[in-house]
Coordinates of C-alpha atoms in Angstrom, one line a residue:
Chain A
M1 CA -5.2 -24.9 5.2
D2 CA -3.9 -22.0 3.1
L3 CA -5.9 -19.0 4.1
Q4 CA -4.1 -16.8 1.6
K5 CA -5.1 -19.0 -1.3
V6 CA -8.7 -19.0 -0.1
M7 CA -8.7 -15.2 0.2
N8 CA -7.2 -14.9 -3.3
D9 CA -9.9 -17.1 -4.8
Y10 CA -12.9 -15.8 -3.0
G11 CA -12.0 -12.5 -1.2
E12 CA -13.2 -10.3 -4.0
Y13 CA -16.4 -12.2 -4.4
C14 CA -17.2 -12.1 -0.7
I15 CA -16.6 -8.4 -0.4
R16 CA -18.9 -7.6 -3.2
V17 CA -21.6 -9.8 -1.7
A18 CA -21.1 -8.0 1.7
Y19 CA -21.4 -4.6 -0.1
L20 CA -24.7 -5.6 -1.7
Y21 CA -26.0 -6.2 1.7
V22 CA -24.6 -3.3 3.7
K23 CA -24.2 -0.7 0.9
D24 CA -20.9 0.5 2.4
W25 CA -17.4 -0.5 1.4
A26 CA -15.8 0.2 4.8
A27 CA -18.4 -2.0 6.5
A28 CA -18.0 -4.7 3.8
E29 CA -14.3 -4.8 4.5
E30 CA -14.9 -5.3 8.2
I31 CA -17.4 -8.1 7.4
V32 CA -15.1 -9.8 5.0
Q33 CA -12.3 -9.8 7.7
D34 CA -14.7 -11.4 10.1
V35 CA -15.7 -14.0 7.4
F36 CA -12.2 -15.2 6.8
L37 CA -11.2 -15.1 10.4
A38 CA -14.3 -17.2 11.3
Y39 CA -13.4 -19.6 8.4
Y40 CA -9.8 -19.8 9.6
N41 CA -10.8 -20.6 13.2
N42 CA -13.5 -23.1 12.4
H43 CA -12.4 -24.5 9.0
S44 CA -12.6 -28.0 10.5
R45 CA -16.3 -27.7 10.6
F46 CA -16.5 -27.3 6.8
E47 CA -17.8 -30.7 5.8
G48 CA -17.5 -30.3 2.0
K49 CA -21.2 -30.8 1.4
S50 CA -21.4 -27.6 -0.6
T51 CA -18.6 -25.8 -2.4
L52 CA -16.2 -23.6 -0.5
K53 CA -17.6 -20.6 -2.3
T54 CA -21.1 -21.3 -1.1
Y55 CA -19.9 -22.0 2.4
L56 CA -18.1 -18.6 2.5
V57 CA -21.1 -16.8 1.0
K58 CA -23.2 -18.3 3.8
I59 CA -20.8 -16.9 6.4
T60 CA -20.8 -13.6 4.6
V61 CA -24.6 -13.5 4.7
H62 CA -24.7 -14.3 8.4
K63 CA -22.0 -11.7 9.2
S64 CA -23.8 -9.1 7.1
H65 CA -27.0 -9.8 9.0
D66 CA -25.0 -9.4 12.3
Y67 CA -23.6 -6.1 11.1
L68 CA -27.0 -4.7 10.0
R69 CA -28.4 -5.6 13.4
S70 CA -25.5 -4.0 15.2
W71 CA -25.5 -0.7 17.0
R72 CA -22.6 0.5 14.8
A73 CA -24.7 0.1 11.7
K74 CA -27.7 1.7 13.2
K75 CA -25.6 4.7 14.3
R76 CA -24.0 5.0 10.9
R77 CA -27.4 5.0 9.2
L78 CA -28.8 7.6 11.7
L79 CA -25.9 10.0 11.2
Q80 CA -25.5 9.6 7.5
P81 CA -27.8 12.5 6.5
F82 CA -26.0 14.8 8.9
Q83 CA -22.5 14.0 7.7
M84 CA -21.1 16.8 5.5
T85 CA -18.5 16.1 2.9
T86 CA -15.7 18.6 2.9
T87 CA -14.8 18.3 -0.8
A88 CA -17.6 17.9 -3.2
P89 CA -16.8 15.9 -6.4
S90 CA -16.2 18.0 -9.4
I91 CA -18.8 18.3 -12.1
E92 CA -16.8 16.0 -14.4
R93 CA -16.3 13.4 -11.7
Q94 CA -20.1 13.6 -10.9
A95 CA -20.8 12.9 -14.5
V96 CA -18.5 9.9 -14.6
L97 CA -20.0 8.6 -11.3
A98 CA -23.5 8.9 -12.7
H99 CA -22.5 7.0 -15.8
E100 CA -20.7 4.3 -13.8
K101 CA -23.6 3.8 -11.4
S102 CA -25.8 1.2 -12.9
E103 CA -29.5 1.8 -12.7
L104 CA -30.1 -1.8 -11.6
I105 CA -27.7 -1.6 -8.7
E106 CA -29.2 1.7 -7.6
A107 CA -32.7 0.3 -7.7
L108 CA -31.5 -2.9 -6.0
L109 CA -29.8 -1.1 -3.1
E110 CA -33.0 0.9 -2.5
L111 CA -35.0 -2.3 -1.9
A112 CA -35.9 -3.4 1.6
M113 CA -33.3 -5.9 3.0
H114 CA -35.5 -9.1 2.9
Y115 CA -36.3 -8.5 -0.8
R116 CA -32.8 -7.3 -1.7
E117 CA -31.1 -10.4 -0.2
V118 CA -33.2 -13.0 -2.0
L119 CA -32.6 -11.2 -5.3
I120 CA -28.8 -11.1 -4.6
L121 CA -28.7 -14.7 -3.6
Y122 CA -30.9 -15.8 -6.5
Y123 CA -29.5 -13.8 -9.3
Y124 CA -25.9 -12.8 -8.2
E125 CA -25.0 -15.9 -6.1
E126 CA -27.1 -18.1 -8.5
L127 CA -28.3 -20.2 -5.5
K128 CA -31.3 -22.4 -5.8
I129 CA -34.5 -21.5 -3.9
R130 CA -34.1 -24.5 -1.7
D131 CA -30.6 -23.4 -0.7
I132 CA -31.7 -19.8 -0.1
A133 CA -34.5 -21.1 2.2
A134 CA -32.0 -23.1 4.1
L135 CA -29.5 -20.2 4.4
L136 CA -32.1 -17.7 5.5
E137 CA -33.9 -20.3 7.7
C138 CA -37.3 -19.7 6.2
S139 CA -39.6 -21.8 3.9
E140 CA -39.2 -22.1 0.2
N141 CA -42.6 -20.4 -0.3
T142 CA -41.4 -17.4 1.7
V143 CA -38.4 -17.1 -0.6
K144 CA -40.6 -17.4 -3.7
T145 CA -42.9 -14.7 -2.4
R146 CA -40.0 -12.4 -1.5
L147 CA -38.5 -13.0 -5.0
K148 CA -41.8 -12.1 -6.6
R149 CA -42.4 -9.0 -4.6
G150 CA -38.7 -7.9 -4.9
R151 CA -39.0 -8.3 -8.7
E152 CA -42.2 -6.3 -8.7
Q153 CA -40.7 -3.5 -6.7
L154 CA -37.6 -3.5 -8.9
K155 CA -39.7 -3.3 -12.0
E156 CA -41.4 -0.1 -10.7
K157 CA -38.0 1.5 -10.1
L158 CA -36.4 0.5 -13.5
E159 CA -37.0 1.8 -16.9
T160 CA -39.0 -0.7 -19.1
S161 CA -36.1 -1.2 -21.5
E162 CA -33.7 -2.2 -18.8
W163 CA -36.3 -4.4 -17.2
E164 CA -37.0 -6.3 -20.4
V165 CA -33.2 -7.0 -20.8
L166 CA -33.2 -8.5 -17.3
L167 CA -36.2 -10.6 -18.0
H168 CA -34.4 -12.4 -20.8
E169 CA -31.8 -13.9 -18.4
Chain B
M1 CA -24.0 -16.1 -16.5
S2 CA -27.3 -14.2 -16.0
S3 CA -27.7 -10.6 -17.2
W4 CA -28.2 -9.7 -13.6
K5 CA -24.8 -11.0 -12.7
R6 CA -23.3 -9.4 -15.8
E7 CA -24.9 -6.1 -14.9
M8 CA -23.7 -6.2 -11.3
D9 CA -20.1 -7.2 -12.3
K10 CA -20.1 -4.4 -14.8
H11 CA -21.1 -2.0 -12.0
F12 CA -18.3 -3.2 -9.8
G13 CA -15.9 -3.0 -12.7
E14 CA -12.3 -4.3 -12.8
K15 CA -11.4 -2.6 -9.6
N16 CA -10.2 -4.9 -6.8
Y17 CA -12.1 -4.1 -3.6
F18 CA -10.4 -6.9 -1.7
T19 CA -7.0 -5.2 -1.5
I20 CA -3.6 -6.6 -0.6
E21 CA -3.6 -4.5 2.5
L22 CA -6.9 -6.0 3.6
E23 CA -5.5 -9.5 2.9
R24 CA -2.4 -8.7 5.0
K25 CA -4.5 -7.4 7.8
I26 CA -6.6 -10.6 7.9
L27 CA -3.5 -12.8 7.9
Q28 CA -2.0 -10.8 10.8
K29 CA -5.2 -11.1 12.8
A30 CA -5.5 -14.8 12.0
Q31 CA -2.0 -15.4 13.3
K32 CA -2.8 -13.6 16.5
K33 CA -6.1 -15.4 16.9
N34 CA -4.3 -18.8 16.6
H35 CA -2.8 -18.3 20.0
F36 CA -4.2 -20.3 22.8
K37 CA -7.0 -18.5 24.6
W38 CA -5.4 -18.5 28.0
Q39 CA -7.8 -15.9 29.4
Y40 CA -10.7 -18.4 29.6
P41 CA -9.1 -21.1 31.6
V42 CA -7.3 -18.6 33.8
S43 CA -10.4 -16.7 34.6
L44 CA -12.2 -19.9 35.2
L45 CA -9.4 -21.2 37.5
A46 CA -9.6 -17.9 39.4
T47 CA -13.4 -18.4 39.8
C48 CA -12.8 -21.9 41.2
A49 CA -10.1 -20.6 43.5
V50 CA -12.4 -17.9 44.9
L51 CA -15.1 -20.5 45.5
F52 CA -12.7 -22.8 47.1
L53 CA -11.4 -20.1 49.4
L54 CA -14.9 -19.0 50.2
I55 CA -15.8 -22.4 51.5
V56 CA -12.5 -23.0 53.3
T57 CA -12.6 -19.7 55.1
A58 CA -16.3 -19.9 55.9
P59 CA -17.2 -19.4 59.6
N60 CA -15.6 -21.9 61.9
Q61 CA -17.0 -25.3 61.0
K62 CA -16.1 -27.4 63.9
E63 CA -17.5 -25.5 66.9
K64 CA -15.4 -25.9 69.9
V65 CA -17.0 -27.2 73.1
V66 CA -17.5 -24.5 75.7
K67 CA -16.8 -25.7 79.2
Q68 CA -18.3 -22.9 81.2
A69 CA -20.9 -24.2 83.6
T70 CA -24.4 -22.9 83.1
P71 CA -27.1 -24.4 85.3
F72 CA -29.2 -26.4 82.8
E73 CA -31.9 -27.1 85.5
T74 CA -32.4 -23.4 86.1
M75 CA -32.7 -22.7 82.4
I76 CA -35.5 -25.2 81.9
E77 CA -37.3 -24.0 85.0
Q78 CA -37.2 -20.3 83.9
S79 CA -38.2 -20.9 80.3
S80 CA -39.6 -23.6 78.0
A81 CA -38.3 -24.9 74.7
E82 CA -39.9 -23.8 71.5
K83 CA -38.0 -25.5 68.8
F84 CA -35.1 -27.9 68.3
Y85 CA -32.7 -28.7 65.5
I86 CA -31.2 -32.2 64.9
A87 CA -28.1 -32.9 62.8
G88 CA -28.8 -35.4 60.1
R89 CA -25.2 -36.6 60.2
P90 CA -23.5 -38.3 63.2
S91 CA -20.7 -36.5 64.9
S92 CA -17.6 -37.4 66.9
R93 CA -16.9 -36.4 70.5
E94 CA -15.0 -33.3 69.5
E95 CA -17.2 -31.7 66.9
F96 CA -20.6 -30.2 66.9
L97 CA -22.4 -30.5 63.6
V98 CA -25.7 -28.6 64.0
R99 CA -26.7 -25.0 63.6
D100 CA -29.9 -23.2 64.6
S101 CA -31.4 -23.0 61.1
S102 CA -32.9 -25.6 58.7
M103 CA -31.2 -23.7 55.9
Y104 CA -28.0 -25.6 56.7
L105 CA -27.5 -28.9 55.0
F106 CA -28.2 -32.0 57.0
T107 CA -30.1 -30.0 59.7
K108 CA -33.7 -30.5 60.5
G109 CA -35.8 -28.3 62.7
Y110 CA -38.8 -29.4 64.6
N111 CA -41.6 -27.5 66.5
D112 CA -42.7 -30.3 68.7
R113 CA -42.7 -28.3 72.0
E114 CA -44.5 -30.9 74.0
F115 CA -41.9 -33.6 73.2
I116 CA -38.8 -31.4 73.7
N117 CA -40.0 -30.1 77.0
E118 CA -40.9 -33.5 78.2
F119 CA -37.5 -34.8 77.0
M120 CA -35.6 -32.1 78.9
H121 CA -37.5 -32.7 82.0
S122 CA -36.8 -36.4 81.9
M123 CA -33.0 -35.8 81.8
I124 CA -31.5 -37.1 85.1
L125 CA -28.0 -36.2 86.1
T126 CA -25.9 -39.3 86.4
E127 CA -22.4 -40.5 86.5
S128 CA -20.7 -40.1 83.1
V129 CA -20.5 -43.1 80.9
E130 CA -19.6 -40.9 77.9
P131 CA -18.3 -43.2 75.2
R132 CA -14.9 -42.2 73.8
Y133 CA -15.7 -43.4 70.3
G134 CA -18.9 -43.7 68.5
N135 CA -21.5 -41.6 66.8
Y136 CA -23.3 -38.8 68.6
T137 CA -26.3 -36.9 67.5
D138 CA -26.1 -33.2 68.0
I139 CA -29.0 -31.1 68.9
I140 CA -29.7 -27.4 69.6
V141 CA -32.7 -26.5 71.7
K142 CA -34.1 -23.0 71.3
M143 CA -35.7 -21.6 74.4
E144 CA -38.5 -19.0 74.4
D145 CA -36.3 -16.4 76.1
G146 CA -33.8 -16.7 73.3
Q147 CA -31.3 -18.9 75.0
Q148 CA -29.9 -22.0 73.4
L149 CA -29.0 -25.4 74.7
K150 CA -26.3 -27.4 72.9
L151 CA -26.6 -31.1 73.5
K152 CA -24.9 -34.3 72.3
V153 CA -26.9 -37.4 72.5
F154 CA -25.6 -41.0 72.4
D155 CA -28.1 -43.7 71.7
F156 CA -27.6 -46.7 74.1
K157 CA -30.7 -48.3 72.4
S158 CA -32.8 -48.7 75.6
W159 CA -31.8 -45.3 77.0
L160 CA -30.1 -42.1 75.8
G161 CA -27.0 -40.5 77.2
V162 CA -27.1 -36.7 76.9
I163 CA -24.2 -34.3 77.4
D164 CA -24.8 -30.7 78.0
L165 CA -22.0 -29.1 76.1
Q166 CA -21.8 -26.0 78.3
S167 CA -21.5 -27.8 81.6
R168 CA -20.1 -31.0 80.2
L169 CA -22.5 -32.8 82.6
F170 CA -23.9 -36.2 81.7
Y171 CA -27.6 -37.0 81.8
K172 CA -29.6 -40.1 81.3
V173 CA -33.0 -40.2 79.5
E174 CA -35.4 -43.2 79.9
G175 CA -39.0 -43.8 79.2
P176 CA -41.2 -42.9 76.2
S177 CA -39.0 -39.9 75.1
V178 CA -36.4 -42.4 74.0
T179 CA -38.4 -44.0 71.2
K180 CA -39.7 -40.7 70.0
F181 CA -36.2 -39.2 69.9
Q182 CA -34.9 -42.2 68.0
H183 CA -37.7 -41.6 65.6
Y184 CA -36.7 -38.0 65.1
I185 CA -33.0 -39.1 64.6
E186 CA -34.2 -41.4 61.8
Q187 CA -36.3 -38.6 60.3
A188 CA -33.4 -36.2 60.2
K189 CA -31.0 -38.6 58.5
P190 CA -30.4 -37.7 54.8
K191 CA -32.6 -39.5 52.4
T192 CA -29.8 -41.1 50.4
G193 CA -32.1 -43.2 48.2
M194 CA -34.1 -40.2 47.1
T195 CA -31.0 -38.1 46.6
V196 CA -29.5 -40.8 44.3
I197 CA -32.8 -40.9 42.3
L198 CA -32.8 -37.1 41.9
A199 CA -29.2 -37.0 41.0
T200 CA -29.8 -39.7 38.3
A201 CA -32.9 -37.7 37.2
V202 CA -30.6 -34.6 36.7
I203 CA -28.2 -36.6 34.5
I204 CA -30.9 -38.3 32.5
L205 CA -33.1 -35.2 32.0
T206 CA -30.2 -32.9 31.1
N207 CA -29.0 -35.5 28.5
L208 CA -32.5 -35.9 27.2
L209 CA -33.0 -32.2 26.9
Q210 CA -29.7 -31.8 25.0
Q211 CA -30.7 -34.4 22.6
T212 CA -34.3 -33.3 21.9
M213 CA -34.1 -29.5 22.3
P214 CA -31.9 -28.8 19.2
K215 CA -34.4 -30.8 17.1
L216 CA -37.4 -28.9 18.5
L217 CA -35.7 -25.5 18.0
H218 CA -34.4 -26.5 14.5
L219 CA -30.8 -25.9 15.5
P220 CA -28.1 -27.1 13.2
K221 CA -26.8 -30.5 14.1
R222 CA -23.6 -30.5 16.1
K223 CA -20.9 -32.9 15.0
K224 CA -18.8 -32.5 18.1
T225 CA -19.9 -31.6 21.7
Y226 CA -17.3 -28.9 21.9
V227 CA -16.8 -26.4 19.1
N228 CA -13.1 -25.9 19.8
K229 CA -10.2 -26.9 22.1
A230 CA -10.7 -23.9 24.4
Q231 CA -14.3 -24.9 25.1
L232 CA -13.1 -28.5 25.9
V233 CA -10.4 -27.2 28.3
V234 CA -12.9 -24.9 30.0
S235 CA -15.4 -27.8 30.4
I236 CA -12.7 -30.0 31.9
I237 CA -11.7 -27.3 34.4
L238 CA -15.3 -26.6 35.3
S239 CA -16.0 -30.3 35.9
I240 CA -12.9 -30.6 38.1
G241 CA -14.0 -27.5 40.0
L242 CA -17.5 -28.9 40.4
I243 CA -16.3 -32.3 41.7
M244 CA -13.8 -30.7 44.1
G245 CA -16.5 -28.3 45.4
L246 CA -19.0 -31.1 45.8
L247 CA -16.6 -33.3 47.7
L248 CA -15.8 -30.4 50.0
L249 CA -19.4 -29.6 50.5
V250 CA -20.5 -33.1 51.4
S251 CA -17.4 -34.0 53.5
S252 CA -18.4 -34.9 57.0
S253 CA -16.7 -32.0 58.8
Y254 CA -18.4 -29.2 56.9
I255 CA -21.6 -27.6 57.8
V256 CA -22.7 -25.8 54.7
H257 CA -25.5 -23.3 54.4
G258 CA -27.9 -24.0 51.6
F259 CA -27.1 -20.6 50.0
I260 CA -23.5 -21.6 49.5
V261 CA -24.6 -24.7 47.6
A262 CA -27.1 -22.7 45.6
A263 CA -24.4 -20.1 44.8
F264 CA -22.1 -22.9 43.8
A265 CA -24.6 -24.6 41.5
I266 CA -25.6 -21.2 39.9
T267 CA -22.0 -20.3 39.4
F268 CA -21.3 -23.7 37.7
F269 CA -24.3 -23.6 35.4
G270 CA -23.9 -19.9 34.8
T271 CA -20.3 -20.3 33.8
T272 CA -21.1 -23.2 31.5
L273 CA -23.8 -21.1 29.9
L274 CA -21.5 -18.1 29.5
F275 CA -18.8 -20.1 27.9
E276 CA -21.3 -21.9 25.6
Y277 CA -22.4 -18.4 24.5
I278 CA -18.8 -17.2 24.0
F279 CA -17.6 -20.1 22.0
A280 CA -20.6 -21.1 20.0
K281 CA -22.9 -18.0 19.9
E282 CA -23.8 -18.6 16.3
E283 CA -25.0 -22.1 16.8
K284 CA -27.5 -20.8 19.4
Y285 CA -26.9 -23.9 21.6
Y286 CA -26.9 -21.6 24.6
I287 CA -30.7 -21.8 24.5
V288 CA -30.4 -25.5 25.1
Q289 CA -27.9 -24.9 27.8
L290 CA -30.1 -22.4 29.4
M291 CA -33.1 -24.7 29.5
T292 CA -30.9 -27.6 30.8
S293 CA -29.4 -25.4 33.5
V294 CA -32.8 -24.2 34.7
I295 CA -34.2 -27.8 34.9
A296 CA -31.0 -29.1 36.7
L297 CA -31.1 -26.2 39.2
I298 CA -34.7 -26.9 40.0
I299 CA -34.0 -30.5 40.8
I300 CA -30.8 -29.6 42.7
F301 CA -32.9 -27.2 44.9
I302 CA -35.4 -30.0 45.6
M303 CA -32.5 -32.2 46.6
L304 CA -31.1 -29.5 48.9
W305 CA -34.5 -29.0 50.5
M306 CA -34.7 -32.7 51.1
L307 CA -31.3 -32.8 52.8

């Protein structure tokens, strides 16, 4: 098994998925390390029933859940408001950041975890509802309900024009 | 590609978040992780060694025969017997296989005061016909004043030969006490049939639980019993340790306290559970292992109680 090739093919994708879960690039890096090490140690258990990409995404989702449940993540969340940045970005940089930051991502990251993850899995991973239900170990109806509620909450957060664009996908 | 995906990819941009440094770090860790996990079998071996030493260095198993003369007749005149313990296993001339507690394996305690006092009063001092070879039954008689009598009994079928271990004097018992004592010896013998049934029940029940529990708990199906080589190694070592321990415990010259066997069983199942958790935490099969261990321990405790 060529771990390097697997990482070259799917590393970037997995780290982005992890980020959408944990909203922190440093944590996403840790998660993606765990994902590839878990895959490396147990690759014989990959039966080839799904694509390797889906398999890795599944591990990423589980690892992200583990991270979010961990004491480390809770501590980080708790201390975040008290952490002071020593160098504030310049006005120009702030303007660039504001422009770069998509409204959709902003709104998505603000959603509660169980709504956010079904939206990520459905729209970004392009998984079927049946597969999401299997991955999250819940019923298809639960996934559908979460998707519906997630979309509703997202709609409230987004401007009408942007929402209409998304509806046309 | 959906507009969602496009929008998200646009947000992430062209930048590579999965850097070369990160990739190198993972490769380094992977190479390290590939090494054989020697810590597990070594720690396990150490556990087995500790258990083994614990049993071997346990209080003197073969109690030496004390040859100081204590007047047995005076003792039974001064006080009366309140309890007696019979060894379930036969002993040789040199060993004494009974202790003054029913908590020891193969030891049964009885409160039949009337019988034991009658038995002791029917003991008549006679010329020794102590057989050199053969199976003796060891008994300890607890007196009301706290003294203890250690006796070895030889069954001559129509009468009983009794040796007082302290004076080494030989006594003969005849009459109704003989049949009753023979009955107690039979009662104290380990119930092999029931033990075999319970042991089979442990094997069948644990297998059944391991088959049905994953389905009931909706756990993912396991292709292999062991998730990796390290777990297989650990399981083999554990099984060897268990078999060795059991052989040692049931060997004829050991008098084992029930707590030692209980500790042994708990250590075995606890370690199996711990390693199941370490190796396959994500599969949640440790829940199945936990349930199996609890059921097995309950049956083992019933078995111990019956011995």
